[in-house]
Short mmCIF file of C-alpha atoms and ligand atoms in Angstrom, two decimals:
data_model
loop_
_atom_site.label_atom_id
_atom_site.label_comp_id
_atom_site.label_asym_id
_atom_site.label_seq_id
_atom_site.Cartn_x
_atom_site.Cartn_y
_atom_site.Cartn_z
CA MET A 2 20.22 -8.07 -2.05
CA ARG A 3 19.35 -4.43 -2.88
CA ILE A 4 15.56 -4.00 -2.73
CA GLY A 5 13.75 -0.92 -3.86
CA VAL A 6 10.39 -0.20 -2.26
CA PHE A 7 8.03 2.60 -3.24
CA ASP A 8 4.68 4.27 -2.46
CA SER A 9 3.00 7.63 -2.65
CA GLY A 10 4.09 8.42 0.97
CA ILE A 11 4.55 6.80 4.34
CA GLY A 12 2.02 3.90 3.66
CA GLY A 13 4.64 1.78 1.96
CA LEU A 14 6.78 1.91 5.09
CA THR A 15 4.34 -0.65 6.55
CA VAL A 16 5.48 -3.01 3.76
CA LEU A 17 9.07 -2.08 4.30
CA HIS A 18 8.43 -2.88 8.07
CA GLU A 19 7.27 -6.38 7.15
CA LEU A 20 10.26 -6.88 4.75
CA ILE A 21 12.75 -5.88 7.31
CA LYS A 22 11.24 -8.12 9.96
CA LYS A 23 11.33 -11.16 7.69
CA TYR A 24 14.52 -10.41 5.64
CA PRO A 25 16.67 -8.27 7.81
CA ASP A 26 19.98 -8.98 5.96
CA ASN A 27 19.38 -6.79 2.92
CA GLU A 28 19.86 -3.23 1.65
CA TYR A 29 16.64 -1.38 1.31
CA ILE A 30 16.06 1.80 -0.69
CA TYR A 31 12.62 3.43 -0.06
CA TYR A 32 10.98 6.15 -2.04
CA GLY A 33 7.89 7.93 -0.76
CA ASP A 34 6.43 10.37 -3.39
CA THR A 35 5.01 12.76 -0.83
CA ALA A 36 5.07 15.74 -3.29
CA ASN A 37 2.42 13.98 -5.36
CA ILE A 38 0.24 12.25 -2.71
CA PRO A 39 -2.63 11.13 -2.82
CA TYR A 40 -2.21 8.69 -5.81
CA GLY A 41 -5.66 7.27 -5.22
CA THR A 42 -7.50 10.08 -7.16
CA LYS A 43 -4.93 10.43 -9.99
CA THR A 44 -5.62 9.23 -13.55
CA LYS A 45 -3.96 6.00 -14.80
CA GLU A 46 -1.69 8.07 -17.09
CA GLU A 47 -0.56 10.27 -14.19
CA LEU A 48 0.14 7.15 -12.05
CA ALA A 49 2.10 5.53 -15.00
CA ASN A 50 4.38 8.61 -15.27
CA LEU A 51 5.03 8.84 -11.55
CA ALA A 52 5.72 5.13 -11.24
CA ASP A 53 8.06 5.27 -14.31
CA LYS A 54 10.24 7.95 -12.66
CA ILE A 55 10.39 6.18 -9.35
CA ILE A 56 11.24 2.85 -10.83
CA LYS A 57 14.03 4.35 -12.91
CA PHE A 58 15.34 6.19 -9.81
CA LEU A 59 15.39 2.83 -7.81
CA ILE A 60 17.26 1.15 -10.69
CA SER A 61 19.78 3.98 -10.69
CA LYS A 62 20.34 3.04 -7.06
CA ASP A 63 21.14 -0.54 -8.22
CA ALA A 64 17.83 -2.10 -6.93
CA GLU A 65 17.82 -5.80 -7.94
CA LEU A 66 14.22 -6.25 -6.84
CA ILE A 67 11.51 -3.55 -6.75
CA VAL A 68 8.48 -3.86 -4.46
CA ILE A 69 5.39 -1.80 -5.43
CA ALA A 70 4.26 -1.04 -1.82
CA CYS A 71 1.21 0.78 -3.10
CA GLY A 72 -2.19 -0.72 -3.77
CA THR A 73 -3.07 1.92 -6.22
CA ILE A 74 -0.01 1.39 -8.51
CA SER A 75 -0.35 -2.38 -7.98
CA SER A 76 -3.98 -2.57 -9.01
CA ASN A 77 -3.77 -0.15 -11.97
CA LEU A 78 -0.42 -0.76 -13.53
CA TYR A 79 1.24 -4.08 -12.33
CA ASP A 80 0.51 -6.09 -15.50
CA GLU A 81 1.86 -3.25 -17.68
CA ILE A 82 5.12 -2.67 -15.71
CA LYS A 83 6.17 -6.01 -14.39
CA ASP A 84 8.28 -6.94 -17.42
CA LYS A 85 9.19 -3.52 -18.62
CA TYR A 86 12.41 -2.62 -16.78
CA GLY A 87 14.59 -5.81 -16.86
CA VAL A 88 14.57 -6.06 -13.12
CA LYS A 89 12.16 -8.18 -10.99
CA ILE A 90 9.12 -6.18 -9.87
CA VAL A 91 6.56 -7.47 -7.39
CA ASP A 92 3.27 -5.98 -6.27
CA VAL A 93 1.09 -6.17 -3.11
CA LEU A 94 -2.26 -7.18 -4.66
CA SER A 95 -1.18 -10.50 -6.37
CA PRO A 96 -0.05 -12.17 -3.15
CA THR A 97 -3.08 -10.89 -1.37
CA ILE A 98 -5.42 -12.29 -3.87
CA ASN A 99 -3.56 -15.64 -3.78
CA TYR A 100 -3.81 -15.60 0.04
CA ILE A 101 -7.60 -15.19 -0.29
CA LYS A 102 -7.89 -17.96 -2.89
CA GLN A 103 -5.58 -20.39 -0.93
CA ASN A 104 -7.67 -19.91 2.22
CA ASN A 105 -10.88 -20.11 0.30
CA LEU A 106 -12.15 -16.87 1.89
CA LYS A 107 -15.55 -15.70 0.79
CA ASN A 108 -17.56 -12.58 1.46
CA VAL A 109 -14.42 -10.42 1.42
CA GLY A 110 -14.59 -6.70 2.02
CA ILE A 111 -11.97 -4.41 0.47
CA MET A 112 -11.12 -1.00 1.77
CA ALA A 113 -8.96 0.82 -0.77
CA THR A 114 -8.36 4.12 -2.58
CA PRO A 115 -10.90 5.23 -5.27
CA MET A 116 -8.53 4.20 -8.14
CA THR A 117 -7.91 0.75 -6.68
CA ILE A 118 -11.75 0.12 -6.30
CA LYS A 119 -12.33 1.64 -9.84
CA SER A 120 -9.74 -0.88 -11.22
CA ARG A 121 -11.87 -3.83 -10.05
CA THR A 122 -8.67 -5.85 -9.83
CA PHE A 123 -9.93 -7.86 -6.84
CA GLU A 124 -13.17 -8.54 -8.52
CA LYS A 125 -11.50 -9.86 -11.66
CA HIS A 126 -9.81 -12.56 -9.58
CA LEU A 127 -12.30 -13.27 -6.77
CA SER A 128 -15.95 -14.22 -6.72
CA SER A 129 -17.39 -12.66 -3.63
CA VAL A 130 -15.91 -9.29 -3.01
CA ILE A 131 -17.37 -5.90 -1.82
CA GLY A 132 -15.15 -2.93 -2.46
CA VAL A 133 -15.42 0.42 -0.62
CA ALA A 134 -13.50 3.43 -1.75
CA CYS A 135 -12.10 5.26 1.24
CA PRO A 136 -10.85 8.63 -0.14
CA LYS A 137 -10.71 10.41 3.14
CA LEU A 138 -8.15 8.11 4.89
CA VAL A 139 -4.81 8.66 3.13
CA PRO A 140 -4.70 12.50 3.42
CA LEU A 141 -5.56 12.27 7.21
CA ILE A 142 -3.12 9.39 7.85
CA GLU A 143 -0.31 11.03 5.98
CA LYS A 144 -0.60 14.25 8.08
CA GLY A 145 -0.67 12.07 11.19
CA GLU A 146 -4.20 13.45 11.98
CA PHE A 147 -5.43 10.53 14.13
CA ASN A 148 -8.44 12.60 15.19
CA GLN A 149 -12.21 12.38 15.34
CA GLU A 150 -12.50 13.14 11.66
CA LEU A 151 -10.40 10.05 10.92
CA GLU A 152 -12.45 7.97 13.31
CA ASP A 153 -15.72 9.11 11.73
CA ALA A 154 -14.34 8.34 8.32
CA VAL A 155 -13.25 4.80 9.42
CA LYS A 156 -16.69 4.21 10.98
CA GLU A 157 -18.53 5.44 7.81
CA TYR A 158 -16.50 3.07 5.64
CA LEU A 159 -16.85 0.02 7.98
CA GLN A 160 -20.66 0.55 7.93
CA LYS A 161 -20.60 -0.33 4.31
CA LEU A 162 -18.72 -3.53 4.96
CA LYS A 163 -21.02 -4.96 7.69
CA GLY A 164 -21.59 -8.59 7.21
CA THR A 165 -18.35 -9.34 5.39
CA GLU A 166 -16.11 -12.02 6.89
CA CYS A 167 -12.80 -10.43 6.46
CA ILE A 168 -11.51 -7.02 5.36
CA VAL A 169 -8.44 -6.45 3.09
CA LEU A 170 -6.53 -3.34 3.94
CA GLY A 171 -6.23 -2.64 0.20
CA CYS A 172 -4.05 0.40 0.66
CA THR A 173 -0.70 0.25 2.40
CA HIS A 174 -1.50 3.25 4.63
CA TYR A 175 -4.33 1.51 6.37
CA PRO A 176 -2.23 -0.81 8.62
CA LEU A 177 -1.29 2.47 10.40
CA VAL A 178 -4.96 2.75 11.57
CA ILE A 179 -5.63 -0.82 12.51
CA PRO A 180 -6.22 0.15 16.24
CA ILE A 181 -8.98 2.58 15.02
CA ILE A 182 -10.49 0.04 12.68
CA GLN A 183 -10.47 -2.61 15.49
CA LYS A 184 -12.24 -0.14 17.82
CA TYR A 185 -15.30 -0.30 15.52
CA SER A 186 -15.14 -3.73 13.93
CA ALA A 187 -14.10 -7.22 15.05
CA ILE A 188 -13.93 -8.48 11.41
CA PRO A 189 -10.48 -10.08 10.79
CA LEU A 190 -8.14 -7.84 8.73
CA ILE A 191 -5.78 -8.87 5.90
CA ASN A 192 -2.50 -6.94 5.69
CA MET A 193 -1.14 -6.97 2.10
CA GLY A 194 2.54 -6.43 3.26
CA LYS A 195 2.28 -9.62 5.30
CA CYS A 196 0.81 -11.54 2.37
CA LEU A 197 3.75 -10.30 0.23
CA VAL A 198 6.54 -11.20 2.49
CA ASP A 199 5.14 -14.62 3.11
CA THR A 200 5.47 -15.46 -0.65
CA LEU A 201 8.59 -13.66 -1.48
CA ASN A 202 11.94 -15.33 -2.15
CA VAL A 203 14.74 -13.10 -1.11
CA ASN A 204 18.41 -14.12 -1.32
CA SER A 205 19.68 -12.39 1.78
CA GLY A 206 23.45 -12.00 2.24
CA SER A 207 24.38 -8.41 3.10
CA THR A 208 23.86 -6.49 6.39
CA LEU A 209 20.79 -4.40 7.04
CA HIS A 210 21.12 -0.97 5.32
CA ILE A 211 18.22 1.42 4.86
CA GLU A 212 18.09 4.56 2.59
CA ILE A 213 14.92 6.56 2.59
CA TYR A 214 13.91 9.32 0.08
CA PHE A 215 10.83 11.46 0.04
CA SER A 216 10.00 13.92 -2.77
CA SER A 217 8.88 16.36 -0.10
CA LEU A 218 10.15 16.10 3.43
CA SER A 219 8.54 17.46 6.64
CA ASP A 220 9.01 17.03 10.38
CA GLU A 221 5.80 14.96 10.50
CA ILE A 222 7.24 12.59 7.78
CA ILE A 223 10.47 12.16 9.85
CA THR A 224 8.50 11.45 13.02
CA ASN A 225 6.09 9.11 11.34
CA THR A 226 8.98 7.29 9.58
CA SER A 227 10.78 6.71 12.81
CA SER A 228 7.75 5.49 14.49
CA ILE A 229 7.02 2.97 11.79
CA ILE A 230 10.42 1.57 11.21
CA LYS A 231 12.53 3.09 13.97
CA GLU A 232 14.74 4.88 11.46
CA THR A 233 15.69 8.56 11.70
CA LYS A 234 19.07 8.53 10.04
CA GLY A 235 19.40 8.71 6.32
CA ILE A 236 16.00 10.24 5.48
CA GLN A 237 16.55 12.53 2.55
CA GLU A 238 14.49 14.80 0.31
CA ARG A 239 14.89 13.90 -3.40
CA LYS A 240 12.75 15.20 -6.25
CA LEU A 241 12.77 13.24 -9.40
N1 DGL B 320 -0.47 3.57 0.01
C1 DGL B 320 -1.14 3.90 -1.18
C2 DGL B 320 -1.96 2.69 -1.68
O1 DGL B 320 -1.61 1.58 -1.15
C3 DGL B 320 -1.90 5.19 -1.06
C4 DGL B 320 -2.39 5.77 -2.33
C5 DGL B 320 -2.55 7.27 -2.33
O2 DGL B 320 -1.71 8.06 -2.15
O3 DGL B 320 -3.84 7.69 -2.36
O4 DGL B 320 -2.85 2.73 -2.43
#
């Protein structure tokens, strides 16, 4: 199966990584919109235009299934776009919300981008949720700046989630800083990419093939991509 996966940058690679682990016999086309990152502070209209271009690009690459590997697009636009393109589209929030419901988790903390928190999507489906917007994280993670500034930001956001029983990593960039989060908190973490792959039904059948496109490419992106999914071949710059 040809599966398109997209995000604003390298964060969605954490979802691609989970997909490849669970469903290796597929063809993956990844698009990271690094020229327009961060998505988390854009308007809904800007997000809709960006998502539209990327989905059309992935369809032009014959994607039969599209995975929105971005919490911000999932939370703000999934209902509007899921039936719009004649191809199956899945998001990362719905399976996460189902996981929380099925496991009857209460007192759930959400770390996410400002636009995901503003959408109140988790609150609409779950009763005891505390959302914290974490605007400093994506720009630092994307640049690969795992420095004191990033640690201080993580500490600041975790402080607001003291007393919660689990924390959703509500942005797909955040699994990249799990070691830093765990340095300051022992609260169990929920990874949306894992929730997604556990509920997805994929008809495998081809051999593993990965194509990766970024709208703006840099050496850091190539290094980060290869450390997340061990892929350095076939990374291309492609503006839409
Ligand atoms: N990985 C995106 C998400 O899950 C990051 C959004 C951004 O670029 O701010 O929300």
